[in-house]
Coordinates of C-alpha atoms and ligand atoms in Angstrom, one line a residue:
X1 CA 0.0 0.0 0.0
X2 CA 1.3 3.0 -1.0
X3 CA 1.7 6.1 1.0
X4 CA 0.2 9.3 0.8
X5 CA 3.2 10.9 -0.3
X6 CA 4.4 8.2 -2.6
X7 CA 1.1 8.4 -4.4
X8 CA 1.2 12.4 -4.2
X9 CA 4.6 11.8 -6.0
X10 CA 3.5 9.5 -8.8
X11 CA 0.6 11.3 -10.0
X12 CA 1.9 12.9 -12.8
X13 CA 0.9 16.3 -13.5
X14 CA 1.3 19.2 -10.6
X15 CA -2.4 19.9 -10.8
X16 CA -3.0 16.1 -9.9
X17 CA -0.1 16.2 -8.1
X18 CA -0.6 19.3 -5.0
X19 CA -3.7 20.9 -6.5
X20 CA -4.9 22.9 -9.0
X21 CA -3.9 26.4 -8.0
X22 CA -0.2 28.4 -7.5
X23 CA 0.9 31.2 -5.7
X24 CA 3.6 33.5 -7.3
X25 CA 4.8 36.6 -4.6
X26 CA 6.6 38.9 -7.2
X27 CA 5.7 38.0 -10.4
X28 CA 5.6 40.7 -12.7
X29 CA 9.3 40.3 -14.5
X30 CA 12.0 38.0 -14.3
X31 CA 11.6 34.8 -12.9
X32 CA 8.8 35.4 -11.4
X33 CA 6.9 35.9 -14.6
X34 CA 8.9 32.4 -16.2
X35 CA 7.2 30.5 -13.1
X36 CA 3.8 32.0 -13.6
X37 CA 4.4 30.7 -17.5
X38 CA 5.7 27.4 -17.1
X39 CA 3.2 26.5 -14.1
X40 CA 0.2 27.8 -16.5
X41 CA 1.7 25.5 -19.2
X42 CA 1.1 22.5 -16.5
X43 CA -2.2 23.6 -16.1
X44 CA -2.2 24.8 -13.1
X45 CA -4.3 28.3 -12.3
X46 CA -2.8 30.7 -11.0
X47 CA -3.1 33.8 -8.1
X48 CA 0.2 36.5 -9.1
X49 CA 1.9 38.8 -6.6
X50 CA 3.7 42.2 -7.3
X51 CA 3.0 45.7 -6.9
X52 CA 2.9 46.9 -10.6
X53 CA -0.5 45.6 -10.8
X54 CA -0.9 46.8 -14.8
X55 CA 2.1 44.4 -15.4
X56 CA 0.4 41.6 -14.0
X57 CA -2.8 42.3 -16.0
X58 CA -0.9 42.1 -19.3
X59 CA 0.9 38.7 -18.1
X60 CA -2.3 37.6 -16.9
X61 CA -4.2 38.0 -20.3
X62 CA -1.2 36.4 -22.4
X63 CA -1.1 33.3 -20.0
X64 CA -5.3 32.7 -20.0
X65 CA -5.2 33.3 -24.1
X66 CA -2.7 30.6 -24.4
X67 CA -2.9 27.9 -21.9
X68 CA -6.8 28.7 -20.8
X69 CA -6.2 29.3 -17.1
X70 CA -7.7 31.3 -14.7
X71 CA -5.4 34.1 -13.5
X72 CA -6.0 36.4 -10.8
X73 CA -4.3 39.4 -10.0
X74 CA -3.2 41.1 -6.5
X75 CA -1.5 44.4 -6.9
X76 CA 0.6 44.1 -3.2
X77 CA 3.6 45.5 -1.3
X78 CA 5.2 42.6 0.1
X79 CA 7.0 44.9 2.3
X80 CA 3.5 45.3 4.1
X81 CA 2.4 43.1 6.5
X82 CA -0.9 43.5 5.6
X83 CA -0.6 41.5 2.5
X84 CA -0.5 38.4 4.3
X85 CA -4.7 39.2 5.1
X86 CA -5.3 40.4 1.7
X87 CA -3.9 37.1 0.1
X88 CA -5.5 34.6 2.4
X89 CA -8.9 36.3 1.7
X90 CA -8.4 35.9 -2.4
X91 CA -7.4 32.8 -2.3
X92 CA -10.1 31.5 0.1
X93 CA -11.2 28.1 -0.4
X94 CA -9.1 27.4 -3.9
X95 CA -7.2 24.5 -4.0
X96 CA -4.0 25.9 -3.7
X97 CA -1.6 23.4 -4.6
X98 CA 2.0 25.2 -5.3
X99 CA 3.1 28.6 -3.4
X100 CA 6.6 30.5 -4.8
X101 CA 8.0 33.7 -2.6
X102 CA 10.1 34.8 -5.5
X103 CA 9.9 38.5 -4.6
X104 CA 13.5 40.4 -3.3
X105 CA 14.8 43.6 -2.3
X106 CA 18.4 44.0 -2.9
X107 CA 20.5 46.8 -0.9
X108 CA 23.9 47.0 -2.7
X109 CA 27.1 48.7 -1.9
X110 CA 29.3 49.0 1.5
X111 CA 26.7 48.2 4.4
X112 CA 27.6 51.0 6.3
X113 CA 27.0 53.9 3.7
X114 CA 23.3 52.1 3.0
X115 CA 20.1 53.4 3.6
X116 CA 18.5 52.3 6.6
X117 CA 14.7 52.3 4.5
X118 CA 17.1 50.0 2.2
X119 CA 17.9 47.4 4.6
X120 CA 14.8 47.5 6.7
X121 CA 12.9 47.1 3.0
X122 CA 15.2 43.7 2.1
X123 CA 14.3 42.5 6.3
X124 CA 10.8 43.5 5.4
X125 CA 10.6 41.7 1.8
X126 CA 12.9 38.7 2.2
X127 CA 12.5 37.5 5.4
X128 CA 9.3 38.7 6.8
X129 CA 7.3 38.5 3.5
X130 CA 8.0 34.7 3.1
X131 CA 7.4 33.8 7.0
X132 CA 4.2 35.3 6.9
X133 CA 3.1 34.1 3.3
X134 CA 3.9 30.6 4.9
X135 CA 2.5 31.1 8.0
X136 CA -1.3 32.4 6.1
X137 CA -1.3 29.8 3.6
X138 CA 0.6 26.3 5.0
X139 CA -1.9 25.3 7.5
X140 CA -4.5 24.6 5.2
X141 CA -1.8 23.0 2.6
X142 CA -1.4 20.8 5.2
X143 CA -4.8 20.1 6.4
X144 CA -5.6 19.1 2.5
X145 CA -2.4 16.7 3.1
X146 CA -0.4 17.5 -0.1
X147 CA 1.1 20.7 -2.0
X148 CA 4.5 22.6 -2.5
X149 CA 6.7 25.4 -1.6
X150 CA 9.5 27.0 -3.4
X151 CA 11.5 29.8 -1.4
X152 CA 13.9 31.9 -3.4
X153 CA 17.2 31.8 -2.3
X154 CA 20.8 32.0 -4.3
X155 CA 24.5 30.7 -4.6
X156 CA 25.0 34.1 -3.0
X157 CA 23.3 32.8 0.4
X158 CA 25.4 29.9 0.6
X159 CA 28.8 32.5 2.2
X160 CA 29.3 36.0 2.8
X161 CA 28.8 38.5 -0.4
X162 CA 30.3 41.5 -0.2
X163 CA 28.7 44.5 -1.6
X164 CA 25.3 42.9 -1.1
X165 CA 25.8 41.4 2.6
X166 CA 22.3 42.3 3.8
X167 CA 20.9 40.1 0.3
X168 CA 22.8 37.3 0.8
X169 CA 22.6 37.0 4.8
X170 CA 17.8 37.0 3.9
X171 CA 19.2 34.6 1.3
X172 CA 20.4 32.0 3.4
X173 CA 17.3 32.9 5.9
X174 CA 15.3 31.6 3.3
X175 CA 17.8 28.4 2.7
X176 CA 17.7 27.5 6.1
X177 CA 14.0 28.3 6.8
X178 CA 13.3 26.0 3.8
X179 CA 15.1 22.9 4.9
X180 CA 13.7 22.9 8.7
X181 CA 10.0 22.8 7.5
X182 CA 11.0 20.4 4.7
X183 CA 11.6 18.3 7.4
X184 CA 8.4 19.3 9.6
X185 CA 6.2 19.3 6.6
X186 CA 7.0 16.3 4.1
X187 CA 5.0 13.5 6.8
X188 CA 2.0 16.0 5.8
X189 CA 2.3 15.7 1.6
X190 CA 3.6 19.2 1.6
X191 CA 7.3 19.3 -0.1
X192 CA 9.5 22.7 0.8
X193 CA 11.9 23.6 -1.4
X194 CA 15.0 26.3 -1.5
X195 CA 15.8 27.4 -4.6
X196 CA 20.0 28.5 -5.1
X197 CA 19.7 29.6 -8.6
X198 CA 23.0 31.5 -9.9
X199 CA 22.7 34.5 -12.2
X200 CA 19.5 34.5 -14.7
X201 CA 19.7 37.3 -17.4
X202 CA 16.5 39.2 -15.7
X203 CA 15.3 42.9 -15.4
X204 CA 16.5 43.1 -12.1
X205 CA 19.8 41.5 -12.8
X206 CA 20.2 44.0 -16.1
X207 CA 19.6 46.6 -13.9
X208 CA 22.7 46.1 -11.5
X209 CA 25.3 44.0 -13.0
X210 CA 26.5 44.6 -16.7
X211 CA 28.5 41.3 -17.3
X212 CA 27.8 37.4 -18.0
X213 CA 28.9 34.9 -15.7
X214 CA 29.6 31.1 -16.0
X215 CA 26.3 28.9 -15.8
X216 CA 23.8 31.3 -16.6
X217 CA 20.6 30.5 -17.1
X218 CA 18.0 32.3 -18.6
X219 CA 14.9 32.8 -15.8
X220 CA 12.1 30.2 -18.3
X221 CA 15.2 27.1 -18.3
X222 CA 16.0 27.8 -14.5
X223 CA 11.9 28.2 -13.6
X224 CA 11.3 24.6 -15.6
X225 CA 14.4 22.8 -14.1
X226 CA 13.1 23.8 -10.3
X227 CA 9.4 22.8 -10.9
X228 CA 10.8 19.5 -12.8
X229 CA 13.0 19.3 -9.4
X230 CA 9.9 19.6 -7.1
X231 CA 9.8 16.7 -4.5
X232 CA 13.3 15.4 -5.0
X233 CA 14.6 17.2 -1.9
X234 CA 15.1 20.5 0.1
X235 CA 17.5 22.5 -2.1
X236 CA 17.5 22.7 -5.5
X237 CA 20.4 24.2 -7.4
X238 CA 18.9 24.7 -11.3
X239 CA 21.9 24.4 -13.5
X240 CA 25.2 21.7 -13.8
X241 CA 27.8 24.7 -13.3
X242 CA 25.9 26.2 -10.4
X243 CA 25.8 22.5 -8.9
X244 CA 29.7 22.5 -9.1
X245 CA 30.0 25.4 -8.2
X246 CA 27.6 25.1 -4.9
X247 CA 29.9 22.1 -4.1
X248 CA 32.9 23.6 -4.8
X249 CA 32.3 26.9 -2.9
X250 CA 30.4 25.2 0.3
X251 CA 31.8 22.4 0.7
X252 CA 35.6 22.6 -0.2
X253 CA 37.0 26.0 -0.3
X254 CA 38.1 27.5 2.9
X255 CA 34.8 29.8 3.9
X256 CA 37.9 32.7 2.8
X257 CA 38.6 32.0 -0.4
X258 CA 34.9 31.4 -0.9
X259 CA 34.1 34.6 0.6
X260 CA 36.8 36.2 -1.7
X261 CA 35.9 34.3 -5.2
X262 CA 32.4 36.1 -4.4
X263 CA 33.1 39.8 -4.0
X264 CA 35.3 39.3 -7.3
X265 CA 31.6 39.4 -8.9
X266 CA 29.8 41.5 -6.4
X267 CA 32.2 44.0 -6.7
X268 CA 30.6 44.8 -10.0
X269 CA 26.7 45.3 -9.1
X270 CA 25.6 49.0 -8.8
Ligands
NAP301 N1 18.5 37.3 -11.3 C1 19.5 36.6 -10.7 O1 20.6 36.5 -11.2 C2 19.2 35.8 -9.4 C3 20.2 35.0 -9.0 C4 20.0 34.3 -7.8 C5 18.8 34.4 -7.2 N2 17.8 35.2 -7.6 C6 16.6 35.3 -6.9 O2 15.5 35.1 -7.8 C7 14.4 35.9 -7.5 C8 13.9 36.7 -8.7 O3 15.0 37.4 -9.2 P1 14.8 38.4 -10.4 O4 16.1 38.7 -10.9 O5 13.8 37.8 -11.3 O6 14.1 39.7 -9.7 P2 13.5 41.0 -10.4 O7 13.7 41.0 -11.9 O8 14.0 42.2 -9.6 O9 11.9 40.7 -10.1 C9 11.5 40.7 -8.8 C10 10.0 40.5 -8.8 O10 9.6 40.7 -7.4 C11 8.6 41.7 -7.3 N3 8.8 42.5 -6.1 C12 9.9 43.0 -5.6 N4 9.6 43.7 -4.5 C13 8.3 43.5 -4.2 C14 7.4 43.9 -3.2 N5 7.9 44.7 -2.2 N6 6.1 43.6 -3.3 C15 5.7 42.8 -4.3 N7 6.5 42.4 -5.3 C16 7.8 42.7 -5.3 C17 8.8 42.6 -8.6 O11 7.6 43.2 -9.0 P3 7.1 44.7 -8.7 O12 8.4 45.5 -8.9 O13 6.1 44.9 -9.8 O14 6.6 44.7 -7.4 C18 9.2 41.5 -9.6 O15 8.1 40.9 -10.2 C19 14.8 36.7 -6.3 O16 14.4 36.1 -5.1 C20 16.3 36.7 -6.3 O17 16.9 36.8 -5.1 C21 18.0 36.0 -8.8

């Protein structure tokens, strides 16, 4: 006899799978906008996050016009508390299957010329928007005994980064939160995931760092390989160079050279 997570795992599309609607927090560019696509492409409906509410619309439209799902738009600061009310009462009674805090704030430069609205802002966005996101919507994920999670995180949470400390110390929050209820959750059907991804080509990367970097992805290859990775374990790292180099930079370099190796790159983002 099977159980409940085995068959949760076998069914075979994610609809079937953790139920028929996702969550995307920040999901009006980048890779946001490349997981509201590729989830709508696996048929799953969707409930989109981000404050420009007009860009959400247009995304909205395109993804109902070509997959025929239902798309609902909330035009929220995730810097708000409040949110966390405004969401739960949207999505109600759907059967909300996958949830994705994509959403970030990134301070960058020297952390003690930087704003203090700038640092509160990344607190307030990458650490306290996915810990109340969770907090609203797991119960019932759990209580329907199957779903998933994906938390944002990057290679830059896995050791100090220079230049953009504050980022990287909410990224590995998020690692670390993700892994814990992993663990607390997966006896309940409900998989958590942390996603490292390295550097995607996205507005927000455009918009601070002029340069390629080995591994790159772009934000629709690294959005399919993490849903495709979805129940096979805490962290996923999209991307055979980012795997190495996740290895090679947490596991094997002395945490200085690591440290080091990263602000050659930080450095660079304005
Ligand atoms: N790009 C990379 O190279 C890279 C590498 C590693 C990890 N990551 C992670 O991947 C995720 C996505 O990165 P990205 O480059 O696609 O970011 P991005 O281009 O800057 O997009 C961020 C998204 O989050 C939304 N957002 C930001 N602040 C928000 C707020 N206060 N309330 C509501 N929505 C908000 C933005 O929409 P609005 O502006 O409309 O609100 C936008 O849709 C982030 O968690 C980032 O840390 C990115």
């Amino acid at each position: 006899m099977p159980s409940t997570r085995e068959r949760v795992l076998r069914a075979s599309t994610l609809p079937d799978r953790y139920g028929k609607w996702a969550v995307v927090a920040g999901a009006s560019e980048g890779l946001g906008a490349a997981f509201a696509a590729q989830l709508a492409k696996r048929g799953m409906h969707l409930v989109l996050i981000a404050r420009r509410g007009h860009l959400l619309e247009e995304l909205g439209e395109r993804l109902t016009a070509q997959f025929g799902v239902e798309v609902r738009c909330l035009a929220l600061d995730l810097a708000d508390p409040s949110f966390a009310e405004a969401l739960v009462d949207a999505v109600g009674r759907l059967d909300l299957g996958i949830v994705i805090y994509n959403a970030a704030h990134v301070p960058v430069g020297p952390f003690v010329d930087a704003e203090r609205d700038s640092i509160e802002r990344a607190v307030d966005v990458n650490v306290r928007g996915p810990l109340l996101l969770l907090h609203a919507l797991l119960p019932a994920m759990r209580d329907r005994g199957r779903g998933a999670v994906v938390l944002m995180s990057s290679l830059s949470g896995l050791q100090g980064a220079p230049h953009v400390s504050v980022y990287a110390a909410t990224k590995a929050f998020n690692a670390i939160l993700a892994e814990g209820l992993w663990y607390e959750l997966r006896v309940n059907g409900v998989e958590v995931a942390v996603c490292c991804a390295g550097a995607m080509r996205t507005p927000g990367y455009d918009r601070s760092f002029d340069r390629d970097v080995p591994g790159m992805l772009s934000p629709d290859d690294a959005a399919r390989r993490t849903l495709d990775a979805l129940g096979k374990g805490p962290r996923l790292v999209p991307g055979l160079v980012n795997r190495i180099a996740a290895q090679v930079m947490g596991r094997f370099l002395p945490r200085r050279t690591a440290i080091r190796l990263i602000a050659r790159n930080t450095k660079h983002i304005t």
